[in-house]
XYZ file of C-alpha atoms in Angstrom:
591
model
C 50.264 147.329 16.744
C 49.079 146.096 19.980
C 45.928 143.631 20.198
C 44.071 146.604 22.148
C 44.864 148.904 19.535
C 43.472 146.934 16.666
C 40.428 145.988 18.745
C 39.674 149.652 19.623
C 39.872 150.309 15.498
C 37.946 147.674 14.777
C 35.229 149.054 17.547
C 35.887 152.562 15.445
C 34.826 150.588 12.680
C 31.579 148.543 14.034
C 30.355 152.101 15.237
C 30.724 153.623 11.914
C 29.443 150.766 10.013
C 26.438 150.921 12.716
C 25.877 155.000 12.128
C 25.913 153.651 8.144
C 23.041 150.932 8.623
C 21.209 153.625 11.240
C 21.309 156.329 8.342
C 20.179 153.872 6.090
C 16.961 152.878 8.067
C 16.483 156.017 8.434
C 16.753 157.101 5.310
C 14.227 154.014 3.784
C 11.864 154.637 6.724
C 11.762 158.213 5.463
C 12.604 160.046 8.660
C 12.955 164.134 8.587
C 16.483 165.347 8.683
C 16.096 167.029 12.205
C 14.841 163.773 13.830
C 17.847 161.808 12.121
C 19.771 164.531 13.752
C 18.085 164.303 17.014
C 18.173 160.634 16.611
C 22.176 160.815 15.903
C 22.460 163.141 18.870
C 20.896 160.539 21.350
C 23.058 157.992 19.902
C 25.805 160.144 20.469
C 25.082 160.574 23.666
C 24.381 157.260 24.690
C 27.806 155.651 23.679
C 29.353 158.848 24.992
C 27.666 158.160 28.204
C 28.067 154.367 27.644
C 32.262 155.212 27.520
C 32.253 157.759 29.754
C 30.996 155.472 32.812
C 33.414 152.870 31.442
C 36.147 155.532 31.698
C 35.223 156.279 35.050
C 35.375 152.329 36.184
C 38.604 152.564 34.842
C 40.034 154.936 36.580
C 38.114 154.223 39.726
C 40.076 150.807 38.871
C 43.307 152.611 38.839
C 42.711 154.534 42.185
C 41.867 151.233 44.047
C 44.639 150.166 42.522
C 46.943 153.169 43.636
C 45.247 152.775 47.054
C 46.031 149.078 48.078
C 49.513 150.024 46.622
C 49.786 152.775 49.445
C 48.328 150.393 52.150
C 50.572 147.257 50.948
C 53.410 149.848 51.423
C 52.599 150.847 54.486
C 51.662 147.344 55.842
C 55.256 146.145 54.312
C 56.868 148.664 55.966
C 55.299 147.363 59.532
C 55.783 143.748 58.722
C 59.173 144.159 58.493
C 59.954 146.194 60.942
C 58.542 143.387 63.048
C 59.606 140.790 61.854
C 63.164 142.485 61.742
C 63.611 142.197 58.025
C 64.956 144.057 55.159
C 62.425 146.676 53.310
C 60.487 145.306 50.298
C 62.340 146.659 46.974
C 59.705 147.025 44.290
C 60.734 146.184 40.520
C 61.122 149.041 38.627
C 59.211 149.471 35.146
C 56.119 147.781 36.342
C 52.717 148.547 35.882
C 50.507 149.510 38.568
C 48.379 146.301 38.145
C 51.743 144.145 38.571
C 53.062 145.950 41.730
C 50.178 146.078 43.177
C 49.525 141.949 43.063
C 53.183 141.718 44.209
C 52.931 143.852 47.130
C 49.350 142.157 47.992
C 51.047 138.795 47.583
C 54.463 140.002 49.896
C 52.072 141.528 52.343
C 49.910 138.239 52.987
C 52.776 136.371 52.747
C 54.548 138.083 55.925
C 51.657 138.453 57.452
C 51.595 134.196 57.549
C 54.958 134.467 58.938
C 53.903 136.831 61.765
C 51.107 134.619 63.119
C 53.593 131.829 62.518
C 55.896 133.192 64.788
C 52.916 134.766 67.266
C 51.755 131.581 67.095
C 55.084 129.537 67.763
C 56.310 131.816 70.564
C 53.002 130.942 72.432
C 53.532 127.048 72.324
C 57.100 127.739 73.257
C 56.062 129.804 76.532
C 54.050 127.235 77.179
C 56.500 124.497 77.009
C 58.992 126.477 79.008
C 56.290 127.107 81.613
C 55.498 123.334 82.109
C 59.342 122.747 82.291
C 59.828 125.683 84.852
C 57.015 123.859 86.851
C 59.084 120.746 86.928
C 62.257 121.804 87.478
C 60.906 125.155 89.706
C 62.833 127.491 87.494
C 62.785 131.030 86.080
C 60.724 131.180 82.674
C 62.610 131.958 79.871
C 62.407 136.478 79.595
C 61.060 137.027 75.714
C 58.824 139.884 74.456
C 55.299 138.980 73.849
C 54.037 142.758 72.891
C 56.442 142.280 69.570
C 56.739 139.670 67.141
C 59.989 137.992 67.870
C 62.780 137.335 65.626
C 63.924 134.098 63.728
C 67.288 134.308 66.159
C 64.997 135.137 69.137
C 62.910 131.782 68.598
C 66.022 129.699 67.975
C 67.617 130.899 71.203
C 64.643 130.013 72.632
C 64.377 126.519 71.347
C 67.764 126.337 72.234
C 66.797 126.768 75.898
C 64.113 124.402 75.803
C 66.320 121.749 74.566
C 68.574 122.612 77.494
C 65.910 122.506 79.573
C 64.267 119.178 78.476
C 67.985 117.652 78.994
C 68.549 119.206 82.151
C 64.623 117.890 82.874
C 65.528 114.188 82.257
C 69.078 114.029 83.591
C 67.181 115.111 86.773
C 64.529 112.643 86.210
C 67.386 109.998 86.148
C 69.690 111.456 89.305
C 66.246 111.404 91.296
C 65.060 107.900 90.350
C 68.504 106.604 90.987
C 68.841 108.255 93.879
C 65.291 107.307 95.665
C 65.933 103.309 94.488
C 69.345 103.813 96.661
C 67.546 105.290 99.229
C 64.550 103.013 99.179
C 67.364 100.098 99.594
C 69.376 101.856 102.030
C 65.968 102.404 104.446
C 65.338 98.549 103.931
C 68.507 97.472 104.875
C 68.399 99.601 107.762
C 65.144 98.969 109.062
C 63.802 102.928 108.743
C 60.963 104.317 107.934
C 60.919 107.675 105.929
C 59.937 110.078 109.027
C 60.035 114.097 107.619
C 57.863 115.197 105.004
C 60.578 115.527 102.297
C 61.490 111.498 102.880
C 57.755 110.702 102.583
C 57.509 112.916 99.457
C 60.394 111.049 97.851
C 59.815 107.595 99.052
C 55.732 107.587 99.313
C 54.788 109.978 95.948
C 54.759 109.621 92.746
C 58.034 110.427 90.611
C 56.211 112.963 88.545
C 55.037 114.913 92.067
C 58.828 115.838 93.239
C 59.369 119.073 91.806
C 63.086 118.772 90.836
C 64.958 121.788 91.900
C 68.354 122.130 92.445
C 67.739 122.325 96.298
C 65.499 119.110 96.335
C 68.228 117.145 94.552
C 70.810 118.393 96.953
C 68.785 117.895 99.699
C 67.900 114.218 98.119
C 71.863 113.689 97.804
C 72.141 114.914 101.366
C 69.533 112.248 102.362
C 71.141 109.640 100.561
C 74.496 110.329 101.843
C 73.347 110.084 105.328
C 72.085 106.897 104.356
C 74.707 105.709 103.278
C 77.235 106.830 105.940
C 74.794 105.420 108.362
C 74.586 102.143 106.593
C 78.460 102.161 106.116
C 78.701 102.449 110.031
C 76.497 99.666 110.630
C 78.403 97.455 107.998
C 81.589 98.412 110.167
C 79.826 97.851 113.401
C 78.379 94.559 111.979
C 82.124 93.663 110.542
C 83.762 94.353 113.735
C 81.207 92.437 115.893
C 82.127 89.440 113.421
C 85.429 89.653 113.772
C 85.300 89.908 117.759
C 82.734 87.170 117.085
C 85.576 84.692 115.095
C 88.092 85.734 117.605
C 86.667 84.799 120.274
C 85.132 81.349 118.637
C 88.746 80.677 117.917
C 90.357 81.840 121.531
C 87.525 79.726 123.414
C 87.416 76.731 120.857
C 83.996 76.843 119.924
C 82.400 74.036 118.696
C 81.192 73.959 115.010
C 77.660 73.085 115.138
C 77.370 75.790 118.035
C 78.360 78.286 115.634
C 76.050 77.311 112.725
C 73.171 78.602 114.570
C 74.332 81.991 114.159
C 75.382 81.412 110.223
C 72.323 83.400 109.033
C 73.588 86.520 110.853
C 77.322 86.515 109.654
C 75.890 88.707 106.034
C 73.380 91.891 106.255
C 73.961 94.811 108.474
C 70.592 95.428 109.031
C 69.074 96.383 112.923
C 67.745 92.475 113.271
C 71.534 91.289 112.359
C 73.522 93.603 114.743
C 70.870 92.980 117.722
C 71.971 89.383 117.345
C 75.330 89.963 116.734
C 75.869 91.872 119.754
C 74.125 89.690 121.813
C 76.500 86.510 120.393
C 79.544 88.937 121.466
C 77.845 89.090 125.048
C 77.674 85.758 125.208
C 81.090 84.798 123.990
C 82.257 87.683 126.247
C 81.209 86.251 129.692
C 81.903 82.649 128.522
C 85.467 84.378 128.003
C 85.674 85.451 131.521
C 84.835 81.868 132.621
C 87.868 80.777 130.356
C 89.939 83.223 131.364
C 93.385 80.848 131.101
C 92.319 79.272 127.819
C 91.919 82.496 126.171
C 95.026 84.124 127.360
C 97.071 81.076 125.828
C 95.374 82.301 122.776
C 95.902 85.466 122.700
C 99.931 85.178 123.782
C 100.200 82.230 120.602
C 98.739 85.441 118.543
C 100.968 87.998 119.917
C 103.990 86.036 119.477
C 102.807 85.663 115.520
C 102.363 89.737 115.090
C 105.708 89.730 116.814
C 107.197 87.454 114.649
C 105.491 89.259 111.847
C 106.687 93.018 112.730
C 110.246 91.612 113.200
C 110.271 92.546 117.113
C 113.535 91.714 118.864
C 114.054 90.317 122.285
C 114.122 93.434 124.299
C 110.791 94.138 122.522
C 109.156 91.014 123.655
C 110.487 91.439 126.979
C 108.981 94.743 127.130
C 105.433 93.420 127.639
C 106.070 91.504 131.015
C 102.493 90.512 131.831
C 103.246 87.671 128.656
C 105.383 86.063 131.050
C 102.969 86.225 134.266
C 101.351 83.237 134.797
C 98.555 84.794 137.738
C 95.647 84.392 135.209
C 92.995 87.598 136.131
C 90.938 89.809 134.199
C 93.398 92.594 134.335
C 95.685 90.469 132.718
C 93.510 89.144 130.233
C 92.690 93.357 129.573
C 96.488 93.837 129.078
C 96.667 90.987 126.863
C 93.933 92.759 125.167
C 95.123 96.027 125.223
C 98.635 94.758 123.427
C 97.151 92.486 120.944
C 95.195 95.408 119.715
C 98.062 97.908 119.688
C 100.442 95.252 117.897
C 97.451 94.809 115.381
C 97.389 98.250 114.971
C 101.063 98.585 114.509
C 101.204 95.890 112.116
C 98.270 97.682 110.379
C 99.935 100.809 109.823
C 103.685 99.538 108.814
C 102.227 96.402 107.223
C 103.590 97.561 103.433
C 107.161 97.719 104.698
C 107.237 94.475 106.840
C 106.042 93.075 103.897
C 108.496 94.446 101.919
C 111.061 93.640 104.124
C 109.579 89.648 104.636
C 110.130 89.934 100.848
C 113.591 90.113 101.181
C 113.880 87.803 103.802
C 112.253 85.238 101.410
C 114.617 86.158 98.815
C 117.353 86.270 101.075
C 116.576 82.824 102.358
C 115.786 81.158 98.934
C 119.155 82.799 97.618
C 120.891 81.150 100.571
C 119.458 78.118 99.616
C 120.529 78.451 96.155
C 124.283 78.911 97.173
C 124.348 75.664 99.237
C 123.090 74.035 96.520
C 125.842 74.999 94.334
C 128.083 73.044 96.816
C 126.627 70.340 96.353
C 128.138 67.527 94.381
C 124.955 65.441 94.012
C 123.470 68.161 92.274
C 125.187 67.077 89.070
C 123.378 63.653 88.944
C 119.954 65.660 88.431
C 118.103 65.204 85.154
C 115.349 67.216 83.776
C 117.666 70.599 83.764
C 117.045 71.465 87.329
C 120.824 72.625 87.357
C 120.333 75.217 84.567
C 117.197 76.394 86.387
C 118.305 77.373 90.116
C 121.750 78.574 88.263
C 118.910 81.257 86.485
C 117.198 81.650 89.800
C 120.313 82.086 91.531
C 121.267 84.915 89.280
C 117.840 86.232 89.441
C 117.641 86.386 93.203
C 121.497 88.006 92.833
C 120.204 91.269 90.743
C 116.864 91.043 92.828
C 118.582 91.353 96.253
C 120.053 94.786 96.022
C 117.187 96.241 93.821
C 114.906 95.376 96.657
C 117.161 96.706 99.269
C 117.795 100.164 97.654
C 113.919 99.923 97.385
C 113.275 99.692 101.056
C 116.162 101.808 101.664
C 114.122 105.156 100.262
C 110.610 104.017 101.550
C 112.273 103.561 104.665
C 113.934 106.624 104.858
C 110.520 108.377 103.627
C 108.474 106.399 106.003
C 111.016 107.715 108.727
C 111.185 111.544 107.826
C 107.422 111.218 107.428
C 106.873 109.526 111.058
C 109.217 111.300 112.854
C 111.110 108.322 114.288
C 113.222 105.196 113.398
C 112.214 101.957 111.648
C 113.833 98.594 113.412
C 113.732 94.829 112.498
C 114.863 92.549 114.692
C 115.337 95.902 116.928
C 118.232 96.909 114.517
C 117.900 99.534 111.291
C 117.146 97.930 108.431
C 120.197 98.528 106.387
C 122.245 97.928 109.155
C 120.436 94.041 109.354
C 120.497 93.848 106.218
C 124.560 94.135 105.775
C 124.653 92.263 108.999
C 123.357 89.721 107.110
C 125.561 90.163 103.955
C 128.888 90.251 106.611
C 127.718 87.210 107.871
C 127.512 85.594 104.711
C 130.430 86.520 103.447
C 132.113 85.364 106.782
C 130.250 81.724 106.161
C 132.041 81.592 102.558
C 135.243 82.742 103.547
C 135.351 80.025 106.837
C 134.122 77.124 104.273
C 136.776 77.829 101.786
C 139.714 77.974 104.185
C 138.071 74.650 105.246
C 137.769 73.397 102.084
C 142.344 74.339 101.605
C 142.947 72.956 105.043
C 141.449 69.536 104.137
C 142.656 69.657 100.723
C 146.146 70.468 102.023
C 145.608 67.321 105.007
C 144.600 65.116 102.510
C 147.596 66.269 100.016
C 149.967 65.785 103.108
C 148.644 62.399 103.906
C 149.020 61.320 100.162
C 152.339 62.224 100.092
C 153.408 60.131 103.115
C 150.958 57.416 103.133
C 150.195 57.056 99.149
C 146.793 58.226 97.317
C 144.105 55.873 97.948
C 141.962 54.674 94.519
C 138.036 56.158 94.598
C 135.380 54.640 93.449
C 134.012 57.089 90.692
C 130.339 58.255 90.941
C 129.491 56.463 87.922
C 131.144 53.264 86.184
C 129.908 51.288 83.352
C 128.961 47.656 83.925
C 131.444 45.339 81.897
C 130.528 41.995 80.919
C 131.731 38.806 81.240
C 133.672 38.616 78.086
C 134.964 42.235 77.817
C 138.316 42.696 76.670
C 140.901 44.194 78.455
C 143.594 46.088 77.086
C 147.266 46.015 78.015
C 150.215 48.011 77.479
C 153.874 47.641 78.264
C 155.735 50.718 80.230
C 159.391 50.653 81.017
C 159.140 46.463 80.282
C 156.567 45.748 82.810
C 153.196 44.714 81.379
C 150.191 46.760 82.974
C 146.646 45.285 82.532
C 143.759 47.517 82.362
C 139.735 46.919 81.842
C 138.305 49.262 79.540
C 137.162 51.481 82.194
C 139.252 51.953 84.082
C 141.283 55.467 83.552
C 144.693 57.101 85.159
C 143.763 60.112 87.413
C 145.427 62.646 88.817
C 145.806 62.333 92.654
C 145.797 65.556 92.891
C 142.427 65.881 91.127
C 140.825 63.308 93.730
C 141.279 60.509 91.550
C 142.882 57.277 91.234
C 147.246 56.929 90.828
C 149.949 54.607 92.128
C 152.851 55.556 93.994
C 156.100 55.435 91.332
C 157.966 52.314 91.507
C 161.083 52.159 91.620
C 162.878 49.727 88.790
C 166.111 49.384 86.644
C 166.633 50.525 83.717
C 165.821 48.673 81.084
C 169.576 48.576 79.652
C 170.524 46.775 83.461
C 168.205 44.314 83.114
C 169.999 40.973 83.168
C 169.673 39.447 79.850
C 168.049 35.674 79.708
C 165.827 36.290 82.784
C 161.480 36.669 81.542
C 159.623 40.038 82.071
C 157.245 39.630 84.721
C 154.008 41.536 84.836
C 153.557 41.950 88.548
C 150.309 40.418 89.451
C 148.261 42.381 92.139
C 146.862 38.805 93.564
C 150.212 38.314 95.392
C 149.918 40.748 97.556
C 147.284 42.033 99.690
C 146.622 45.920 99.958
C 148.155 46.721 103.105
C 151.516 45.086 101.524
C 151.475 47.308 98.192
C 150.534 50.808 100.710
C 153.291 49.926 102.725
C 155.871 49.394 99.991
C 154.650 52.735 98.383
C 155.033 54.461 101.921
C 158.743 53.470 101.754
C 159.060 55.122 98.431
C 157.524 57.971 99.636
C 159.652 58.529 102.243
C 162.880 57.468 100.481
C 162.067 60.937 98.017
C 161.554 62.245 101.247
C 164.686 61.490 102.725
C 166.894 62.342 99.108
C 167.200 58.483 98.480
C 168.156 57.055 95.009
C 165.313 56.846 92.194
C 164.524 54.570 89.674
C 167.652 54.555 87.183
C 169.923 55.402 89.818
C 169.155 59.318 89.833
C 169.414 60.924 93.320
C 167.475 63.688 94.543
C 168.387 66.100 97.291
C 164.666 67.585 98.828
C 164.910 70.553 100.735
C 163.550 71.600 103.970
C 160.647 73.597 102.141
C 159.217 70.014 100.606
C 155.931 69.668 102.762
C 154.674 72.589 100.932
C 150.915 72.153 99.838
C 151.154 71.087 96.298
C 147.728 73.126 96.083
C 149.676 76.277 97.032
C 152.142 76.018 94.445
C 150.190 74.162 91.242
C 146.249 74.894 91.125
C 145.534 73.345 87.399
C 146.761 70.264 86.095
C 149.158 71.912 82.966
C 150.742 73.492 86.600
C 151.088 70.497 88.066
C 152.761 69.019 84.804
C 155.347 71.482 85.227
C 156.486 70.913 88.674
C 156.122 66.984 88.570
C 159.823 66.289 88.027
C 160.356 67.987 90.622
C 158.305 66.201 92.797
C-alpha cells in the first residue's frame, strides 16, 4: 500500500476512535439521545464541510494546474516558432504536477534565450552601426520585429569580424599612406591646399571616414605625390649630371665646387632653385670657354665611339669633329651628337657589352696562344703553365658559346628594330669570322715560317756542320768532378758528366762523322791517340767537318772504305722526310 493510503486509514481510524471518546462523553455527561444525534450530525457536517473545501482546493489545484499546462503549451509553441526550434515533446505517463513544472521550467528557459538573443542582436546593430560610420558603409539588413536565429547571429558576427578587419586594414593603408604623403609634401615644399589634403594631413586619424572612395582618392593623392616628387628627383638628377659635365668639360676647380656640396642630395624646391642656377652659371662660363669645352666633348665622343664599335666611315660622318672654327653652333652640334651617341649607346648598351665581352675573351685567348709559343714559359714555377693551359681551354669552349649567344640576340634585336646591327661598321658574325680567318691565317704564316727556318737551318747543318747549344739549364760541376770516358772505334772520347749526345736534328749538340780506318788497318806498334780538342781551334775542326760534308755530298769514300753514290734528290729537308727521332733512326744510314 501506498504511504497516502495508509495515512488516509489511519485518519479513518483517528475519526472513529474520536466519534468513540465523543459518545463516551456524551454518554457520562448524560446527554439525551436526540442531542447526541444532533450533536453527531454537526460533527458530521463539519468534517464533511471541513473535506469538502479541501476537495475543492484540490481540484481548484488541479485546474491551475491544467491551466498553466495550456498556457506553457501555447507559450512553447511561440517560443519556438521564434526562436526557429523544434516543438517541445512532453514525456508520456506523467502526472499533471510533473508536466506542468517541466513545461514551466522549458518555457522560462526559452524565454532567457529570447531576450538573450533580443538582447545580443541589439549590441550587434550597434556595433555594425559604429563600424558603418567609420568605414561609411551599408548596415548589415537583419529583422528586428522577430527574434533572430542562432545561424542569423553567427552570420552576423561573421560580418562584424569582416568588418572590424576590413576597419583596421584601412586604418593601416590610411596611416601609411598620410606618413608618405606628409613626407612627400616636405620634401617638396607643399602645403596641403583642398579640403580633402587638409582633412588628411591637418585632422585627426579617427576623423577621416574611411570609404572606399577616400582611400582611392588618398592613393590618387599620394600617387601624384609621388610622380611629382619622382620628376623633381629626375629634374634634380639631370641638373647634376649637366652640373658634373660641365665641371669636368670646363675644369672646375675643387674647392669651387664644394660650395655647392650641400645641394648635390634632396630634390626638394630650395635644391633645384640652386641647382639650376649652378647650371646657368656653368652654362655662360661654357660659352666663354667655348674651345676648351669642345676638346672635351670630341675626347668623349671619340670614347662612345670607341665604345659602340663605330667604324671609320661612321666617324667621318660627323664632319663638324674635324672643324676647327670654334662657334656656338658648333659647340650645339657637338652637343647635339654627344647626346644622340649617349642615347645610342643607351639603348644597344646590353649587346656592345656583350660583344666587348667577346672582344675581351677574344683578346685574352689570343694572348693565351702566344703564350703557348713561348719557350720561356717552361722555366715558370708555381704552376702558371697548368693554369693558362685551363684558361686557354676555357676561353676555347667560351668563344663560340658566346658567339652563338650574340648571334640570336642579335638577330632578335634586328627583327625587333627593323634594321641591321654593325661593329666596326661590319655584321657581327661576319667580324667575328673575320677575326677567326685572320687568325687562322696568323697560324698558318708562323708555321710555314717555323718549316722554312727549320729546313734553312737543316740545309746549313748539312753543309756547314751543326753548331753545339748551350742548353737552357746545366748543372754546375766542381772542381774535382769526375769525368767519364769511353772508347769508340779505338779513339778515346772524354766526356764531363753533363754533358749528353743530341740529336742535331732535335736542336741539340752532335759532331760531324769522322772519317777513320778500320780498326783491322790500323798499323800494328803505333799508340792510340785520343784526339785532343786543344790542338785545334774551332774554325779548324768546322772546316774539316765541312769537307766531310761535302765529300758525302759529292759520293766520296767513307770511313772503312765504303762508297756512297747520293743522288740528285739529296738536299731534301730531312724534316720532310723523318719528323720523330725512331724516323730519323731509320733513314740515318742513308744519310
Amino acid at each position: 500500500m501506498r504511504k497516502s493510503q495508509l495515512i488516509a486509514a489511519e485518519s479513518v481510524a483517528c475519526l472513529n476512535s474520536a466519534l468513540a471518546r465523543l459518545r463516551d462523553i456524551w454518554e457520562e455527561i448524560g446527554i439525551p439521545e436526540d442531542q447526541r444525534l444532533q450533536r453527531i450530525d454537526a460533527v458530521k457536517q463539519h468534517v464533511n464541510f471541513l473535506l469538502t473545501r479541501m476537495i475543492e482546493e484540490e481540484e481548484g489545484l488541479r485546474e491551475r494546474l491544467l491551466k498553466s499546462i495550456d498556457v506553457c503549451r501555447k507559450e512553447l509553441n511561440t517560443l519556438c516558432t521564434e526562436l526557429r526550434l523544434p516543438p517541445f515533446e512532453e514525456e508520456e505517463d506523467t502526472t499533471i504536477l510533473q508536466l506542468e513544472k517541466d513545461l514551466r521550467t522549458r518555457v522560462e528557459v526559452m524565454l532567457k534565450q529570447k531576450k538573450e538573443r533580443v538582447q545580443e542582436l541589439k549590441l550587434l546593430k550597434e556595433r555594425d552601426q559604429e563600424l558603418c560610420d567609420i568605414l561609411c558603409s551599408t548596415p548589415y539588413h537583419v529583422d528586428c520585429t522577430s527574434v533572430p536565429s542562432l545561424e542569423e547571429l553567427n552570420q552576423f558576427r561573421k560580418h562584424l569580424s569582416e568588418l572590424s578587419a576590413e576597419k583596421e586594414k584601412r586604418e593601416t593603408e590610411f596611416k601609411s599612406t598620410k606618413k608618405q604623403i606628409v613626407l612627400c609634401m616636405e620634401e617638396l615644399d607643399r602645403l596641403p591646399d583642398t579640403s580633402f589634403e587638409r582633412d588628411v594631413v591637418c585632422e585627426e586619424d579617427e576623423a577621416f571616414c574611411l570609404s572606399k572612395e577616400n582611400l582611392a582618392a588618398l592613393q590618387q593623392l599620394l600617387f601624384q605625390l609621388e610622380e611629382q616628387k619622382m620628376k623633381n628627383e629626375v629634374l634634380c638628377e639631370e641638373l647634376r649630371a649637366k652640373i658634373a659635365e660641365l665641371w669636368e668639360r670646363l675644369q672646375i676647380p675643387e674647392e669651387e665646387r664644394n660650395y655647392i656640396a650641400d645641394y648635390m642630395t634632396g630634390s626638394n624646391g630650395k635644391t633645384i632653385k640652386a641647382l639650376q642656377e649652378e647650371v646657368d652659371r656653368l652654362e655662360e662660363l661654357k660659352l666663354q670657354n667655348i674651345k676648351q669645352v669642345i676638346e672635351m666633348i670630341r675626347i668623349e665622343l671619340s670614347s662612345y665611339w670607341d665604345k659602340c664599335f663605330y667604324s671609320a666611315e661612321q666617324r667621318h660622318a660627323f664632319q663638324s669633329f674635324y672643324n676647327e672654327d670654334h662657334s656656338e653652333d658648333l659647340l650645339c652640334l657637338h652637343d647635339a651628337e654627344i647626346n644622340r651617341i649617349k642615347q645610342y649607346y643607351e639603348v644597344h648598351k646590353e649587346l656592345f657589352e656583350g660583344v666587348h665581352k667577346w672582344e675581351e675573351n677574344w683578346r685574352l685567348f689570343l694572348q693565351f696562344d702566344k703564350k703557348a709559343t713561348d719557350p720561356n714559359r717552361f722555366t715558370n714555377r708555381g704552376g702558371n703553365l697548368l693554369k693558362e693551359e685551363k684558361q686557354r681551354a676555357k676561353l676555347q669552349k667560351m668563344l663560340p658559346k658566346l658567339e652563338e649567344e650574340l648571334k640570336i640576340r642579335i638577330a632578335a634585336w634586328e627583327q625587333e628594330q627593323d634594321q641591321e646591327f654593325f661593329v666596326n661598321g661590319k655584321k657581327f658574325m661576319d667580324y667575328v669570322a673575320e677575326q677567326w680567318e685572320s687568325f687562322h691565317q696568323d697560324k698558318e704564316k708562323e708555321k710555314q715560317d717555323r718549316l722554312l727556318k727549320k729546313n734553312r737551318q737543316l740545309e746549313e747543318e748539312m753543309f756547314f756542320g751543326s753548331v753545339p747549344k748551350t742548353p737552357n739549364k746545366r748543372r754546375v760541376l766542381g772542381p774535382n768532378t769526375p769525368s767519364k770516358s769511353r772508347k769508340l772505334n779505338g779513339t778515346c772520347i772524354s766526356s764531363s758528366s753533363n754533358s749528353t749526345m743530341r740529336s742535331a736534328f732535335g736542336g741539340t749538340m752532335c759532331h760531324s762523322p769522322v772519317s777513320r780506318p778500320p780498326i783491322c788497318g790500323s798499323k800494328p806498334g803505333l799508340p792510340i791517340r785520343t784526339p785532343t780538342r786543344g790542338l785545334c781551334n774551332p774554325q779548324t775542326k768546322r772546316l774539316e767537318r765541312n769537307k766531310e760534308n761535302m765529300s758525302q755530298l759529292n759520293g766520296t769514300a767513307m770511313s772503312g772504305g765504303c762508297f756512297l753514290t747520293i743522288p740528285a734528290q739529296r738536299n731534301i729537308s730531312v724534316n720532310s722526310v723523318a719528323s720523330t727521332y725512331s724516323e730519323f733512326a731509320v733513314i740515318l744510314p742513308f744519310l
